[in-house]
Backbone as CSV, one residue per row, in Angstrom:
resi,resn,N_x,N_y,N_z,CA_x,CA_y,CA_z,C_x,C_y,C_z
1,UNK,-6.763,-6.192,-12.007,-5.893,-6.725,-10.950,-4.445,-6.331,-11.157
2,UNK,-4.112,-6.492,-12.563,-2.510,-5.966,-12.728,-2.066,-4.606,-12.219
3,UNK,-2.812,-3.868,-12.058,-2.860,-2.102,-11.973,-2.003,-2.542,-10.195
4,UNK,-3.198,-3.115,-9.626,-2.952,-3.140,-8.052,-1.638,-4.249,-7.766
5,UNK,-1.390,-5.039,-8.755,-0.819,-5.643,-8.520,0.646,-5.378,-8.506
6,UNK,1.096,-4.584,-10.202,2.144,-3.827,-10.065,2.245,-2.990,-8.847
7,UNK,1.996,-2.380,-8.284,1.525,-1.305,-7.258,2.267,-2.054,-5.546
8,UNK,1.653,-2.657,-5.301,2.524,-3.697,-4.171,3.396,-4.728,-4.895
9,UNK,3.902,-5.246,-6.058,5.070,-5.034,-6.350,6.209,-3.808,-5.935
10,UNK,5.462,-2.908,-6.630,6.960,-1.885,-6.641,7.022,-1.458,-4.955
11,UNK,5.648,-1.806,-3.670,5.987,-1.768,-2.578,6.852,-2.803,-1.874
12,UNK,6.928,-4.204,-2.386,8.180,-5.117,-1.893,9.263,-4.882,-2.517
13,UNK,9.596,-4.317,-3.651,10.934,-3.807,-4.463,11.209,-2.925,-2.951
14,UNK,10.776,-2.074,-2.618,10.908,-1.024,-1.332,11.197,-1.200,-0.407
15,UNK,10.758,-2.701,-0.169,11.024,-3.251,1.078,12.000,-4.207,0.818
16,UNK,12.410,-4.251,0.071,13.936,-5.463,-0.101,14.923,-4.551,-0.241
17,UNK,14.726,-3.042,-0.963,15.836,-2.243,-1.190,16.054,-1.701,-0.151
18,UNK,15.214,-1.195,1.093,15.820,-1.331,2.085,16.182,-1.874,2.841
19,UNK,16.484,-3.400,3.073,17.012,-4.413,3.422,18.436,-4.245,3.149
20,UNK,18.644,-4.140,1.736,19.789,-4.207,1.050,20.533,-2.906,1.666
21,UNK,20.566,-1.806,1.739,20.520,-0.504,1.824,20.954,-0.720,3.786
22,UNK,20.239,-0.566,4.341,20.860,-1.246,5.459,21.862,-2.288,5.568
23,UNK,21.801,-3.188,5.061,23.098,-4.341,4.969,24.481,-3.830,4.562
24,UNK,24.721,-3.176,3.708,25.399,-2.055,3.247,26.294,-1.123,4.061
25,UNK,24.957,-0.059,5.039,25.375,0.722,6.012,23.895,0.931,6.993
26,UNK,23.819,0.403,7.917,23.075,0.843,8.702,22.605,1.647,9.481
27,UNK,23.446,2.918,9.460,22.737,4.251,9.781,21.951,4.776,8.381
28,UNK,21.565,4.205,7.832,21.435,4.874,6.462,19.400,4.262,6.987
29,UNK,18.857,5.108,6.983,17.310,5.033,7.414,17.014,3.609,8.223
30,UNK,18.024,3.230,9.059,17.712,2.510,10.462,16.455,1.837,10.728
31,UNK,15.289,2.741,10.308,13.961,2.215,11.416,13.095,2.372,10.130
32,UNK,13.410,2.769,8.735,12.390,3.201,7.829,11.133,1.774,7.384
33,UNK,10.016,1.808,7.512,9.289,0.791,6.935,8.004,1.841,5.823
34,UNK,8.451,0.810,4.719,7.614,1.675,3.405,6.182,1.329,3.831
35,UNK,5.646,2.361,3.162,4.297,1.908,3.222,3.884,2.431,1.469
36,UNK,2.763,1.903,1.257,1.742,1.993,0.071,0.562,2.936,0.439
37,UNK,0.524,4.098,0.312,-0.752,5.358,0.097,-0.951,5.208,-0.724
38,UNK,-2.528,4.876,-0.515,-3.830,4.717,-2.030,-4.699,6.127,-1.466
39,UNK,-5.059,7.348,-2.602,-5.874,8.203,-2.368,-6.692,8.125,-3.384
40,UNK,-8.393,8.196,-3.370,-9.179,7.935,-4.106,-9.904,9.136,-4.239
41,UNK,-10.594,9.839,-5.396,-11.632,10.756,-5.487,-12.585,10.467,-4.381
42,UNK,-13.294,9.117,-4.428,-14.574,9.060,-3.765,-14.149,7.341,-3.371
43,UNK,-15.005,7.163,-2.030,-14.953,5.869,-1.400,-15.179,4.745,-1.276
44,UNK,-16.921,5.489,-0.180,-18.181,4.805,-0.312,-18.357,4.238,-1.160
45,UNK,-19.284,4.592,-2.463,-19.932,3.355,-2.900,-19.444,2.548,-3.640
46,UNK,-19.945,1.439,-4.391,-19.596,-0.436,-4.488,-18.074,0.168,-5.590
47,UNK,-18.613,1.088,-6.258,-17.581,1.192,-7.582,-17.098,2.342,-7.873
48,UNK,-16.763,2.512,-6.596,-15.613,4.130,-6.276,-14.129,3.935,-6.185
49,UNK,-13.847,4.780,-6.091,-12.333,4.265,-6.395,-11.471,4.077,-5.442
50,UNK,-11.687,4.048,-4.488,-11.585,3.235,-3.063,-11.481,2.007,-2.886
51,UNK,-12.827,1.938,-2.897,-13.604,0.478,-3.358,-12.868,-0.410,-3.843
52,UNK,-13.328,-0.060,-5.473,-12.572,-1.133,-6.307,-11.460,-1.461,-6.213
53,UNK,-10.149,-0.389,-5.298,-8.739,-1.171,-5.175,-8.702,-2.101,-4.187
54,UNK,-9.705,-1.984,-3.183,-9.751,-2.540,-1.880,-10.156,-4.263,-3.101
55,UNK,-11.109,-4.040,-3.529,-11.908,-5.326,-3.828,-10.725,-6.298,-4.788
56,UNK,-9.767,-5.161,-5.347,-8.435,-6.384,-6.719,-7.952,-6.632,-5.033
57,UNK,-7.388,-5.733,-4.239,-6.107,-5.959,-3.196,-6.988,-7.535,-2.330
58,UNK,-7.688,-7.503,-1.785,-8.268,-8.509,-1.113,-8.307,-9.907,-2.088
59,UNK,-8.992,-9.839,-3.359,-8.547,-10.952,-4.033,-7.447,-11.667,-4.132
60,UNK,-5.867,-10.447,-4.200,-4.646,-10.795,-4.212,-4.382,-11.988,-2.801
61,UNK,-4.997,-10.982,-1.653,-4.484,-11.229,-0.640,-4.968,-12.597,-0.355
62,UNK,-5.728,-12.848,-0.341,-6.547,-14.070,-0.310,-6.168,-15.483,-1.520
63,UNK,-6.009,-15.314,-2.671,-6.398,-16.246,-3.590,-4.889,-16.321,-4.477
64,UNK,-4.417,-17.624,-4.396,-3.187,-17.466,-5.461,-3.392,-17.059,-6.999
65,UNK,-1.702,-16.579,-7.283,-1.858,-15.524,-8.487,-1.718,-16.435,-9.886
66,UNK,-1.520,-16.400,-10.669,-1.356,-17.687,-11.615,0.146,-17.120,-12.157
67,UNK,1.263,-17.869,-12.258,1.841,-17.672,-12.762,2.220,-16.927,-14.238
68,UNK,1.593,-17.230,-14.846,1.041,-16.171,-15.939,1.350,-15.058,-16.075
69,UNK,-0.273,-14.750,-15.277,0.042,-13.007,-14.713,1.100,-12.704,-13.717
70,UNK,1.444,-13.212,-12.829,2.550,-12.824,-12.070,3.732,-12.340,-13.185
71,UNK,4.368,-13.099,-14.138,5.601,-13.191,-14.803,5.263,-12.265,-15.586
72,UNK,4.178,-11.867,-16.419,3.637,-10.658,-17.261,3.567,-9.662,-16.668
73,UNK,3.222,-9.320,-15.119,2.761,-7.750,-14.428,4.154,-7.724,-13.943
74,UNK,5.084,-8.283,-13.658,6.822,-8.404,-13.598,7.539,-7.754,-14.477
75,UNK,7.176,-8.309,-14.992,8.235,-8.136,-16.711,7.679,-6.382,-16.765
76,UNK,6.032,-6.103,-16.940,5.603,-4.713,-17.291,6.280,-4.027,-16.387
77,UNK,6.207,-4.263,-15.461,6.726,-3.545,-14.152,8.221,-2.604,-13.909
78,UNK,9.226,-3.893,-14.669,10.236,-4.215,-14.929,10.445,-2.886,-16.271
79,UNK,10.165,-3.366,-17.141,10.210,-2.181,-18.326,9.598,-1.164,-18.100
80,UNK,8.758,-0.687,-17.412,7.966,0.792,-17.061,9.567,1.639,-16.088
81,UNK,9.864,0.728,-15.701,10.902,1.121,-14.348,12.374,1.219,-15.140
82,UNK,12.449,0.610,-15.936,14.298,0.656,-16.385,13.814,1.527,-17.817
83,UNK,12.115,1.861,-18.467,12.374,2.423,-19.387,12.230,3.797,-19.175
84,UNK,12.537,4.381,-17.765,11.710,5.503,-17.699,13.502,6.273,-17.501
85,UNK,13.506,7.850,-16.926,14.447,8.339,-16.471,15.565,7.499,-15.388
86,UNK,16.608,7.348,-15.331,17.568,6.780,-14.225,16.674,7.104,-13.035
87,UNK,16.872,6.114,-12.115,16.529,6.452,-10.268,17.902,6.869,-10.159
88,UNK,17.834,7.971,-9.347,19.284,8.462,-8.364,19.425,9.111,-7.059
89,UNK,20.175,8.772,-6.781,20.999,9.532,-5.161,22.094,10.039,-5.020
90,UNK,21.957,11.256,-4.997,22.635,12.244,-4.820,23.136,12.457,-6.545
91,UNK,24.424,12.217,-6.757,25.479,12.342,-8.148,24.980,10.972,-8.490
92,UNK,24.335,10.210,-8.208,25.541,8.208,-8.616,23.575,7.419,-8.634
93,UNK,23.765,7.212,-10.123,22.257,6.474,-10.628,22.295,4.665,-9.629
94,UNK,21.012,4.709,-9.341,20.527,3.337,-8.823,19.532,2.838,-10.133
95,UNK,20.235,1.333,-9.815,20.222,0.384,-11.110,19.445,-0.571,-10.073
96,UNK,18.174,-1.621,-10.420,17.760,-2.313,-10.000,18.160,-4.123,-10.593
97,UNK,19.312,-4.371,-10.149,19.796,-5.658,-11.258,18.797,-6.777,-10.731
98,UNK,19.571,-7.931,-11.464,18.681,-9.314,-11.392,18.091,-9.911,-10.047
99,UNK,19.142,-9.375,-9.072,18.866,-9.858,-7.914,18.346,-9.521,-7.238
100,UNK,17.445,-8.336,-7.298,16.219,-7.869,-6.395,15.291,-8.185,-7.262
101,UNK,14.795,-8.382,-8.879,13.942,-8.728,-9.280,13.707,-10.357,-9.073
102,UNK,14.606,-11.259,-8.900,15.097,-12.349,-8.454,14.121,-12.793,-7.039
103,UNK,14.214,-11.527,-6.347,13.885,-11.859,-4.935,12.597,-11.584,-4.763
104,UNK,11.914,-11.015,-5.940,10.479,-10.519,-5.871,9.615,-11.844,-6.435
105,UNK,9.299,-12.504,-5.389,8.190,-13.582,-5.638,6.809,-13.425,-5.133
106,UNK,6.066,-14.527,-5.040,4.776,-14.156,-4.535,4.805,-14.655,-3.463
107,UNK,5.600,-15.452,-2.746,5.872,-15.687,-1.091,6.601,-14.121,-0.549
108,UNK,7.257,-13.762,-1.105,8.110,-12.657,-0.256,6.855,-11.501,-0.206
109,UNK,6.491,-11.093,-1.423,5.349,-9.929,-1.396,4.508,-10.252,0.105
110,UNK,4.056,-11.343,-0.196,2.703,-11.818,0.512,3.182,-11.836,2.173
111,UNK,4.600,-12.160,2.798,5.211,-11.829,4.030,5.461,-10.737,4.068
112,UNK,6.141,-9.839,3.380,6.225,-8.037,3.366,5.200,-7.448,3.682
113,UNK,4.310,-7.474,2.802,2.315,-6.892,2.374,2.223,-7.401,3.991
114,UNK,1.593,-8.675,3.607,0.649,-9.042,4.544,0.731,-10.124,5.064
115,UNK,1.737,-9.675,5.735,2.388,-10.437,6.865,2.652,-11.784,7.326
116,UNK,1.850,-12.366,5.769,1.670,-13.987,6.271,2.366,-14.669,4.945
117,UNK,2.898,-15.688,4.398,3.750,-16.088,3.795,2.479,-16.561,2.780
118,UNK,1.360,-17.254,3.068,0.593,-17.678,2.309,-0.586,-16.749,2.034
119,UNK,-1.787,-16.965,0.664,-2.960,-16.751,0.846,-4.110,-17.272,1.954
120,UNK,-4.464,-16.364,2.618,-5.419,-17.095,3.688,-6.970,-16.033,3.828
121,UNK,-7.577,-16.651,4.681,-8.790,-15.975,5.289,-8.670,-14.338,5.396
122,UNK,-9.475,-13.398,5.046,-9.383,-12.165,5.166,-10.398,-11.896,6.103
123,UNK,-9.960,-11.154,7.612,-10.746,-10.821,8.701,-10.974,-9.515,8.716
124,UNK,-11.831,-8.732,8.853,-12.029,-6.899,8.786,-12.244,-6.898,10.253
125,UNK,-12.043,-6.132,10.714,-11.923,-4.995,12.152,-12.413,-3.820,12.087
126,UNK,-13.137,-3.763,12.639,-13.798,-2.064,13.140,-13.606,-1.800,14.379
127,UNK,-13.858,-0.034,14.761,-13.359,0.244,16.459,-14.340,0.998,16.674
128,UNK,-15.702,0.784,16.459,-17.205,1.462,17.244,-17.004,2.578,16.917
129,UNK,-18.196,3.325,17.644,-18.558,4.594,17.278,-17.927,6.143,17.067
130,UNK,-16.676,5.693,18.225,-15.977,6.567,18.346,-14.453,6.829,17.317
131,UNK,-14.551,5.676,16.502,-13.956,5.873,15.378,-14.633,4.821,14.402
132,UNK,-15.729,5.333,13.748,-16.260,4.789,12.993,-15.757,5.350,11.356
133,UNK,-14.799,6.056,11.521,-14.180,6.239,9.888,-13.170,5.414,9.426
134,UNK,-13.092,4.508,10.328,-11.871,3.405,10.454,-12.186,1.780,9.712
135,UNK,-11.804,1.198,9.107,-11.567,-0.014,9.054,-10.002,-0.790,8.544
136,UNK,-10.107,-1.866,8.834,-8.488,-2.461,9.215,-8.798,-3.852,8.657
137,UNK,-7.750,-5.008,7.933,-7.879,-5.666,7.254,-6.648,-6.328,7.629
138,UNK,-6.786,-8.113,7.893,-5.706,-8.685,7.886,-6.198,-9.894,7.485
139,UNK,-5.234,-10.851,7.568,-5.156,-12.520,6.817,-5.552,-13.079,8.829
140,UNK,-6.284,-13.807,8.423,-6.532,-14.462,9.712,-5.308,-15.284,10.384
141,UNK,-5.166,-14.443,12.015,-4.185,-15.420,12.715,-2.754,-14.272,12.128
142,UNK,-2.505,-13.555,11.553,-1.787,-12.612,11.183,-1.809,-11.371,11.829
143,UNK,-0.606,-10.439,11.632,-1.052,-8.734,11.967,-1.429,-8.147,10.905
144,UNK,-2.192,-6.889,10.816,-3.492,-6.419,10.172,-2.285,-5.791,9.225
145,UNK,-2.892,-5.690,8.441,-1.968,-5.050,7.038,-2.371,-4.115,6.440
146,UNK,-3.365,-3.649,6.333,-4.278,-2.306,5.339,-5.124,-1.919,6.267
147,UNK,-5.148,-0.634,6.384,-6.245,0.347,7.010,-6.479,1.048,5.913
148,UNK,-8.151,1.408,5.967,-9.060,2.227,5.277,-9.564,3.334,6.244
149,UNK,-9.019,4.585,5.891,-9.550,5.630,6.669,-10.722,6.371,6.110
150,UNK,-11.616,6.714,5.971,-12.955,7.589,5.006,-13.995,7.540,6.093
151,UNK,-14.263,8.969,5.700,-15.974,8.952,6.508,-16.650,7.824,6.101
152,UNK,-17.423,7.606,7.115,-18.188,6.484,6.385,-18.411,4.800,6.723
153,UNK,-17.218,4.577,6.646,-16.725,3.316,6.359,-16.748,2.573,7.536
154,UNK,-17.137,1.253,7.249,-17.483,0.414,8.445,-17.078,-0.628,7.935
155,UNK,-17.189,-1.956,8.723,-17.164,-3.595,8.333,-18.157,-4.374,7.459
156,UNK,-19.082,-3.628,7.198,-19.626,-4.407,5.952,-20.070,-3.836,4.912
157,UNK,-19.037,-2.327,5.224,-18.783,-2.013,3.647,-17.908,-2.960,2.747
158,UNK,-17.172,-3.184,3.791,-16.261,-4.060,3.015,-16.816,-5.356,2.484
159,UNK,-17.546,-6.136,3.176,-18.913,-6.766,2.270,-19.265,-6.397,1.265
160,UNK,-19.886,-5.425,1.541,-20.655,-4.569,0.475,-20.086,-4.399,-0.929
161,UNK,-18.908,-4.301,-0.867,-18.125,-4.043,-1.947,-17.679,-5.153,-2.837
162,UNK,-17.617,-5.966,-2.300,-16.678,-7.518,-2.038,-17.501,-8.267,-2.581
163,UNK,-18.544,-8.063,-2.059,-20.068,-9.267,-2.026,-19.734,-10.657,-1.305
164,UNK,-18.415,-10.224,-0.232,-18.344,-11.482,0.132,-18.967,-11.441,1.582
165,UNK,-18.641,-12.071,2.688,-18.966,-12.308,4.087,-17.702,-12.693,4.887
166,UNK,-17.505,-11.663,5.009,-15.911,-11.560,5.708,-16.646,-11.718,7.301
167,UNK,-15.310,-12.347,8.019,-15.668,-11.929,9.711,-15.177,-10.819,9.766
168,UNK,-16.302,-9.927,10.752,-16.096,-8.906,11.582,-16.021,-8.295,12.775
169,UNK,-14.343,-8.179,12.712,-14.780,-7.819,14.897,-14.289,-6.607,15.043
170,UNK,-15.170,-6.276,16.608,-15.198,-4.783,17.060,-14.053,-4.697,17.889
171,UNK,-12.726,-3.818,17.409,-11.608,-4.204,18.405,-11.816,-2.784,19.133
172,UNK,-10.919,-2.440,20.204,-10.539,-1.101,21.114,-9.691,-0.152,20.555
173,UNK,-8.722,-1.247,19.647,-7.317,0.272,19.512,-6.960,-0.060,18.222
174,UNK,-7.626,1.529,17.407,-7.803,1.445,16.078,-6.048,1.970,15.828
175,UNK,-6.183,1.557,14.541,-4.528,1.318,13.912,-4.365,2.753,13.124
176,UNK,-4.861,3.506,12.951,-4.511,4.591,12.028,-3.888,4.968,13.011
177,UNK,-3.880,5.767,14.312,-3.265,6.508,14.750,-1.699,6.570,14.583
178,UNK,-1.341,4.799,14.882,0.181,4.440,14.669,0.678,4.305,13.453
179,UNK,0.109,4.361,12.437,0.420,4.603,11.148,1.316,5.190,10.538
180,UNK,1.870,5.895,10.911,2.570,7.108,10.473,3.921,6.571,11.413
181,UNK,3.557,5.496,12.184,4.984,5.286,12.752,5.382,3.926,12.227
182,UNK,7.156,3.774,12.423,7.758,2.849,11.177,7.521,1.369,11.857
183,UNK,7.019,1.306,13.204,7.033,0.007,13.622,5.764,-0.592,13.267
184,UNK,5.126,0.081,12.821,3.131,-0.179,12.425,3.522,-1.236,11.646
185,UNK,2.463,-1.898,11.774,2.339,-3.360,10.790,1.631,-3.229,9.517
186,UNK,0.997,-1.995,9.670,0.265,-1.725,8.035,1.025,-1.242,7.394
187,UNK,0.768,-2.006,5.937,1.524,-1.578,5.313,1.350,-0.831,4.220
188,UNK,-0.571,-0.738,3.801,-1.043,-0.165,2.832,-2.153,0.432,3.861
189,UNK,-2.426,1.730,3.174,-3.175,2.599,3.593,-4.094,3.836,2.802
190,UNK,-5.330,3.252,2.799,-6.310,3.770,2.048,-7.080,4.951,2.108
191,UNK,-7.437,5.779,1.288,-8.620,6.660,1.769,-8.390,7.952,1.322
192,UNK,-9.498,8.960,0.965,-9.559,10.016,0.702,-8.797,11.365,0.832
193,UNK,-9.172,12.470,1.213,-8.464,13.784,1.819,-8.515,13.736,2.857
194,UNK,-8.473,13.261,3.800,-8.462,12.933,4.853,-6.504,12.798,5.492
195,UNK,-5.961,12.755,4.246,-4.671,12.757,3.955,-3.880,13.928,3.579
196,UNK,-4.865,14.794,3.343,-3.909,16.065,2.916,-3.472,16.703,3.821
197,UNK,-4.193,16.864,5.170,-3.761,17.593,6.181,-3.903,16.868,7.617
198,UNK,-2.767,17.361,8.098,-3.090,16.756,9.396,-2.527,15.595,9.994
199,UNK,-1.817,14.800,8.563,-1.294,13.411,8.558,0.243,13.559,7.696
200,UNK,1.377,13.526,8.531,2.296,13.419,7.726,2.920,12.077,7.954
201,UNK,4.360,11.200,7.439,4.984,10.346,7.694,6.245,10.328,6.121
202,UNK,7.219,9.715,6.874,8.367,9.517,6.331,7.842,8.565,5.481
203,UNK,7.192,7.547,5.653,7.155,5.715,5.436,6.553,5.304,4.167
204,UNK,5.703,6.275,3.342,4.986,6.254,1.973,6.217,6.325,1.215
205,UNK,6.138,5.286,0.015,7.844,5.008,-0.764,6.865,4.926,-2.031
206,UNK,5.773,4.294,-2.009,4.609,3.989,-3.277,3.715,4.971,-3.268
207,UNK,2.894,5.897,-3.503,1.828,6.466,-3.760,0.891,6.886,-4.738
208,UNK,-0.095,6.492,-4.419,-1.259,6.037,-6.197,-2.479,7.077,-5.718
209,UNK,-2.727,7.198,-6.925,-3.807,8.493,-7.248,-4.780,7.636,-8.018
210,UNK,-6.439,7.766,-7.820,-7.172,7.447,-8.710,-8.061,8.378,-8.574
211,UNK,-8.241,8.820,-9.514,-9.043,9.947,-10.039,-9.276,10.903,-9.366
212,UNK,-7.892,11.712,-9.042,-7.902,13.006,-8.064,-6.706,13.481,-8.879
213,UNK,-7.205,15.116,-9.163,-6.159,16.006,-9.724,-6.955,15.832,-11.163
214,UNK,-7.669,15.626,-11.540,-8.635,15.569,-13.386,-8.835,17.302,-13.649
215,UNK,-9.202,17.829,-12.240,-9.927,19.770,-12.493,-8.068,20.485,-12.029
216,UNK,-8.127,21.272,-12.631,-6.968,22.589,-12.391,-7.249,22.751,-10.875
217,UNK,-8.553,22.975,-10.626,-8.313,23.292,-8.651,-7.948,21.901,-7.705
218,UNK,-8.603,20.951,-8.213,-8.111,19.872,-7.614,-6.678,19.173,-7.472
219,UNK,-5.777,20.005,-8.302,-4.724,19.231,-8.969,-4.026,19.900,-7.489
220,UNK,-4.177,20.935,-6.645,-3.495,21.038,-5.483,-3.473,19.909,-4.453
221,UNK,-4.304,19.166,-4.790,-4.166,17.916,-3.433,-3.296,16.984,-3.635
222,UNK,-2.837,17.041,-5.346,-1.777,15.973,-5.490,-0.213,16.406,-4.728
223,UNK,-0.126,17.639,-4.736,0.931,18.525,-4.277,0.853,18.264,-2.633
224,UNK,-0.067,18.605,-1.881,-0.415,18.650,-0.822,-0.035,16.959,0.096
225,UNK,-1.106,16.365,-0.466,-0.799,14.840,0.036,0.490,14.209,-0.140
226,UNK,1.127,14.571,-1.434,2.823,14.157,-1.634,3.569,15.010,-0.489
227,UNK,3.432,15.802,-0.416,4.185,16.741,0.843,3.792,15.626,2.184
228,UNK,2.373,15.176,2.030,2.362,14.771,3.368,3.500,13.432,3.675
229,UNK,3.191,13.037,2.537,3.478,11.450,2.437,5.084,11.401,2.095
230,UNK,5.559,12.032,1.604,7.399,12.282,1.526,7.754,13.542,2.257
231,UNK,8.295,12.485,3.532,9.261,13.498,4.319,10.325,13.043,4.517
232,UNK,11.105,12.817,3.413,12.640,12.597,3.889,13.572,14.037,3.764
């Protein structure tokens, strides 16, 4: 859980720094909303690597965190990030002080992420036949927050994976398309190569790799999909 958890951490750090960043000067990326790209080797089945992030992220989303781990995957988070090279822009290093780590709680994540201030009900969405590589994920009574794009994939994969019994409804107007634009309400976005081509956007600020790029020929998709996913 910590893996995924740091992970939409450092996506509300993204979304408060541009808060801040706008407050500041507001022509300075105006309309930008981050998003979280998860690309997985493989999808489908129960314990692919798809899968299994979908199955920590839904726990999150759903079930409070224990203080504990919250203050421990913080703190790691925290030292991975101030122990690594300076962040910078342009000449002049960005320092992340007390007061954006301050502001990173588990109410703010959970309104950023997924859209709802509390843990609640997790509803899946599918859009029939004609985009059956689609599924979409929100907190009930909320706007949808994670799309899963992969061949394949339907509404009780996500069962399937889960072992739980989520509701599932068949909506009309699947959410990937708007994705890539900054007003979309998703904010994490899942799924294979399906990403390397064909799909670009400004709005990816987080992007996670699980087990893609291991072979010398494969290691081009890490190149490829980062191109897609950073276009500033």
């Amino acid at each position: 859980m910590r893996i995924v958890l740091k992970s939409l951490m450092a996506l509300t750090i993204s979304k408060i720094g541009h808060v801040r960043v706008k407050a500041i000067n507001e022509q300075l990326y105006p309309s930008h909303n981050p998003m979280l790209l998860v690309l997985g080797h493989t999808v489908k089945a129960t314990d692919a690597d798809v899968a299994l992030f979908v199955s920590e992220l839904l726990k999150i989303a759903s079930t409070s965190i224990s203080s504990d781990v919250w203050d421990a995957t913080k703190q790691e988070l925290r030292e991975e990030i101030t122990g690594n090279p300076a962040l910078e822009f342009r000449d002049k290093d960005i320092i992340l002080g007390d007061v954006v780590w301050d502001e990173l709680t588990q109410e703010k994540m959970r309104s950023e992420l997924f859209n709802h201030s509390e843990p609640g009900t997790i509803a899946i969405h599918e859009y029939g036949k004609d985009n059956a590589a689609e599924v979409a994920i929100s907190i009930s009574g909320a706007h949808t927050f994670a799309c899963v794009r992969a061949t394949g994939v339907h509404g009780s994969w996500i069962n399937e994976i889960t072992g739980k019994n989520y509701d599932i409804t068949t909506s009309l107007s699947p959410k990937f398309p708007t994705t890539a634009d900054h007003s979309s309400t998703v904010n994490i976005l899942l799924g294979s190569r399906v990403f390397y081509e064909g799909w670009s956007s400004s709005r990816p600020t987080v992007i996670n790799y699980i087990g893609v790029g291991k072979t010398k020929e494969a290691r081009k998709y890490i190149l490829q999909s980062m191109g897609r996913g950073v276009r500033i």
